[in-house]
Coordinates of C-alpha atoms in Angstrom, one line a residue:
M159 CA 0.0 0.0 0.0
A160 CA 1.3 3.5 -0.9
R161 CA 1.9 6.0 1.9
L162 CA 1.1 9.7 2.0
H163 CA 3.7 11.9 3.7
L164 CA 2.3 15.1 5.0
F165 CA 4.7 18.0 5.7
D166 CA 4.2 21.1 7.7
L167 CA 6.0 24.2 6.4
D168 CA 6.7 26.8 9.1
G169 CA 9.4 25.5 11.6
T170 CA 9.5 22.2 9.8
L171 CA 10.6 22.6 6.2
L172 CA 11.6 26.1 7.1
H173 CA 14.2 26.0 9.9
G174 CA 13.4 28.3 12.8
T175 CA 11.1 30.7 11.1
A176 CA 7.8 31.0 9.2
A177 CA 6.7 32.2 5.8
P178 CA 4.9 35.3 7.0
V179 CA 8.0 36.4 8.9
L180 CA 10.2 36.0 5.7
I181 CA 7.6 37.8 3.6
S182 CA 7.3 40.7 6.1
R183 CA 11.1 41.0 6.2
Q184 CA 11.0 41.9 2.5
L185 CA 8.8 44.8 3.4
G186 CA 10.8 46.0 6.4
L187 CA 8.0 44.9 8.7
D188 CA 10.0 42.8 11.1
T189 CA 8.7 44.5 14.2
E190 CA 5.1 44.4 13.1
I191 CA 5.1 40.7 12.2
A192 CA 6.9 39.8 15.4
A193 CA 4.1 41.5 17.4
L194 CA 1.5 39.7 15.4
E195 CA 3.2 36.4 15.8
R196 CA 3.3 36.9 19.6
E197 CA -0.4 37.6 19.7
F198 CA -1.2 34.5 17.7
A199 CA 1.1 32.3 19.7
A200 CA -0.5 33.5 22.9
G201 CA -4.0 32.7 21.6
R202 CA -5.1 36.3 21.7
I203 CA -6.1 36.2 18.0
D204 CA -7.2 33.2 15.9
S205 CA -6.1 32.2 12.4
P206 CA -8.7 34.2 10.5
E207 CA -7.9 37.4 12.5
Y208 CA -4.2 36.8 12.0
A209 CA -4.8 36.5 8.2
V210 CA -6.8 39.7 8.0
R211 CA -4.2 41.6 9.8
V212 CA -1.2 40.2 7.9
H213 CA -3.0 40.9 4.7
A214 CA -3.3 44.5 5.7
L215 CA 0.4 44.6 6.6
W216 CA 1.2 43.3 3.1
A217 CA -0.8 45.9 1.1
E218 CA 2.3 46.8 -1.0
L219 CA 3.6 43.2 -1.4
T220 CA 4.8 42.2 -4.9
D221 CA 5.3 38.9 -6.5
A222 CA 9.1 39.6 -6.8
Q223 CA 9.2 40.1 -3.0
V224 CA 7.5 36.7 -2.5
T225 CA 10.0 35.1 -4.8
A226 CA 12.9 36.7 -2.9
A227 CA 11.4 35.5 0.4
F228 CA 11.0 32.0 -0.9
E229 CA 14.4 31.7 -2.6
G230 CA 16.2 33.2 0.4
A231 CA 14.5 31.1 3.0
P232 CA 16.4 28.8 5.4
W233 CA 15.0 25.6 4.0
L234 CA 16.1 22.2 5.4
S235 CA 18.6 20.5 3.1
G236 CA 17.4 17.6 1.0
I237 CA 13.8 18.5 0.5
R238 CA 13.8 17.9 -3.2
E239 CA 15.9 14.7 -2.9
T240 CA 13.5 13.3 -0.2
W241 CA 10.4 14.0 -2.2
A242 CA 12.0 12.5 -5.3
E243 CA 12.8 9.3 -3.3
I244 CA 9.2 9.2 -2.0
R245 CA 7.9 9.5 -5.5
E246 CA 10.2 6.9 -6.9
G247 CA 9.0 4.5 -4.2
G248 CA 5.4 4.9 -5.3
D249 CA 4.4 7.0 -2.3
Y250 CA 2.9 10.5 -2.2
C251 CA 4.1 13.7 -0.5
A252 CA 2.1 16.9 0.3
V253 CA 2.6 20.1 2.2
V254 CA -0.2 21.3 4.5
S255 CA 0.4 24.7 6.1
L256 CA -1.4 27.6 7.8
S257 CA 0.8 30.0 5.8
P258 CA -0.5 31.8 2.7
S259 CA -1.3 29.7 -0.4
F260 CA 0.7 31.9 -2.7
F261 CA 3.9 30.9 -0.8
V262 CA 3.1 27.2 0.0
E263 CA 2.0 26.3 -3.5
R264 CA 5.4 27.1 -4.9
L265 CA 6.6 23.8 -3.3
T266 CA 4.8 21.8 -6.0
G267 CA 7.8 22.9 -8.2
W268 CA 10.1 21.0 -5.8
G269 CA 8.2 17.7 -6.2
A270 CA 5.3 17.8 -3.8
H271 CA 2.2 16.1 -5.2
A272 CA 0.1 18.8 -3.5
A273 CA 0.6 21.9 -1.5
H274 CA -2.2 23.5 0.5
G275 CA -2.1 26.7 2.5
S276 CA -4.5 29.3 3.8
R277 CA -6.3 30.8 0.7
F278 CA -5.1 34.4 0.1
P279 CA -5.8 36.5 -3.0
A280 CA -3.1 36.7 -5.6
V281 CA -0.2 39.1 -5.2
P282 CA -0.3 42.1 -5.6
F283 CA -3.6 42.3 -3.6
T284 CA -6.6 43.7 -5.2
E285 CA -9.1 41.7 -3.1
P286 CA -9.6 41.2 0.6
V287 CA -8.7 37.9 2.3
E288 CA -11.6 35.6 2.9
P289 CA -11.5 34.4 6.5
T290 CA -13.3 31.1 5.7
G291 CA -10.4 30.1 3.5
I292 CA -7.9 30.4 6.4
L293 CA -6.7 27.1 7.8
N294 CA -6.3 26.0 11.4
A295 CA -5.1 22.8 13.1
A296 CA -8.4 20.9 12.5
A297 CA -8.3 21.9 8.8
K298 CA -5.0 20.1 8.4
V299 CA -6.8 16.8 9.2
E300 CA -9.6 17.7 6.8
I301 CA -7.1 18.3 4.0
A302 CA -5.3 15.1 4.9
N303 CA -8.5 13.2 4.5
R304 CA -9.2 14.8 1.1
L305 CA -5.7 14.0 -0.1
C306 CA -6.1 10.4 1.0
A307 CA -9.3 10.1 -1.1
E308 CA -7.5 11.8 -4.0
F309 CA -4.5 9.5 -3.9
G310 CA -6.4 6.3 -3.0
V311 CA -4.7 5.8 0.4
S312 CA -6.0 5.4 3.9
V313 CA -5.3 7.8 6.8
D314 CA -3.8 4.7 8.4
D315 CA -1.1 4.9 5.6
C316 CA -0.1 8.5 6.4
V317 CA 3.1 9.9 8.0
A318 CA 3.0 13.4 9.4
Y319 CA 6.0 15.8 9.9
G320 CA 5.6 18.9 12.0
D321 CA 7.0 21.1 14.8
S322 CA 4.3 23.0 16.6
L323 CA 0.9 22.8 18.4
S324 CA -0.9 23.4 15.1
D325 CA 0.2 19.9 14.2
L326 CA -1.3 18.2 17.3
D327 CA -4.6 17.3 15.6
L328 CA -2.8 15.8 12.6
F329 CA -0.3 13.8 14.7
A330 CA -3.3 12.4 16.7
A331 CA -5.0 11.3 13.4
V332 CA -2.2 9.4 11.8
P333 CA -0.3 6.3 13.0
V334 CA 3.3 7.5 12.3
S335 CA 4.6 11.0 13.0
V336 CA 8.0 12.8 13.1
A337 CA 8.5 15.8 15.3
V338 CA 11.0 18.0 13.5
N339 CA 12.9 20.6 15.6
A340 CA 9.7 20.6 17.6
D341 CA 7.9 21.9 20.6
P342 CA 8.3 19.4 23.5
R343 CA 4.6 18.9 23.7
L344 CA 4.5 17.7 20.1
V345 CA 7.6 15.5 20.7
S346 CA 5.7 13.7 23.5
L347 CA 3.1 12.6 21.0
A348 CA 5.3 11.8 18.1
T349 CA 6.5 8.4 16.9
H350 CA 9.9 9.8 16.2
S351 CA 11.8 13.0 16.9
Y352 CA 14.4 14.7 14.8
V353 CA 16.6 17.7 15.5
G354 CA 18.7 18.9 12.6
R355 CA 18.8 20.6 9.3
D356 CA 18.4 17.8 6.7
L357 CA 15.0 16.4 5.7
R358 CA 16.7 13.2 4.4
E359 CA 17.7 12.4 8.0
A360 CA 14.1 12.9 9.3
Y361 CA 12.8 10.7 6.5
D362 CA 15.3 8.0 7.3
L363 CA 13.4 7.6 10.7
V364 CA 10.3 6.4 8.9
R365 CA 11.7 5.0 5.7
H366 CA 11.1 1.4 6.8
D367 CA 8.2 1.9 9.2
A368 CA 5.1 -0.1 8.5
V369 CA 1.9 1.9 8.7

């Protein structure tokens, strides 16, 4: 039976940072995004409110700045090589992230079968963000279920990779999980834990796991 590998983005594929932070840095908004991140982490705002406010911060954002943020990001090593090996073995790989879709979806060019993020309008913005399209932890599980149906696999054949509390629901829903440079509370729930900068090493932990 084929397996579906589900990867978080912020703090997982991106080492020690998040896509909104990298995007905001292109606009010189480091202080503003740091304050917004603290509010979100503290639970004072939810995902839709975060999205509305970050959309307002990025009023002048251009596609060239998104490209610069993506290309200059501190990615883990070996992402493309890992996904190529997953594909060659007949398995599937997908990215499911709370970060903006216009950033996340670029990872299909690196070999992901699918990449889902919070739905934002195209850059440069001419439309508001629609809060109902913004993902949360529960939505990651819903997307995983849809991807299972699309690829013809069971949730029991999934492996999840994540780092934070937004991955708790997904880790609880699948039989095998890898905590990557993760919050200790997630590590306690994970099948495996990895600390490092190379996705190939994290994948090695589950390469031969039966699910």
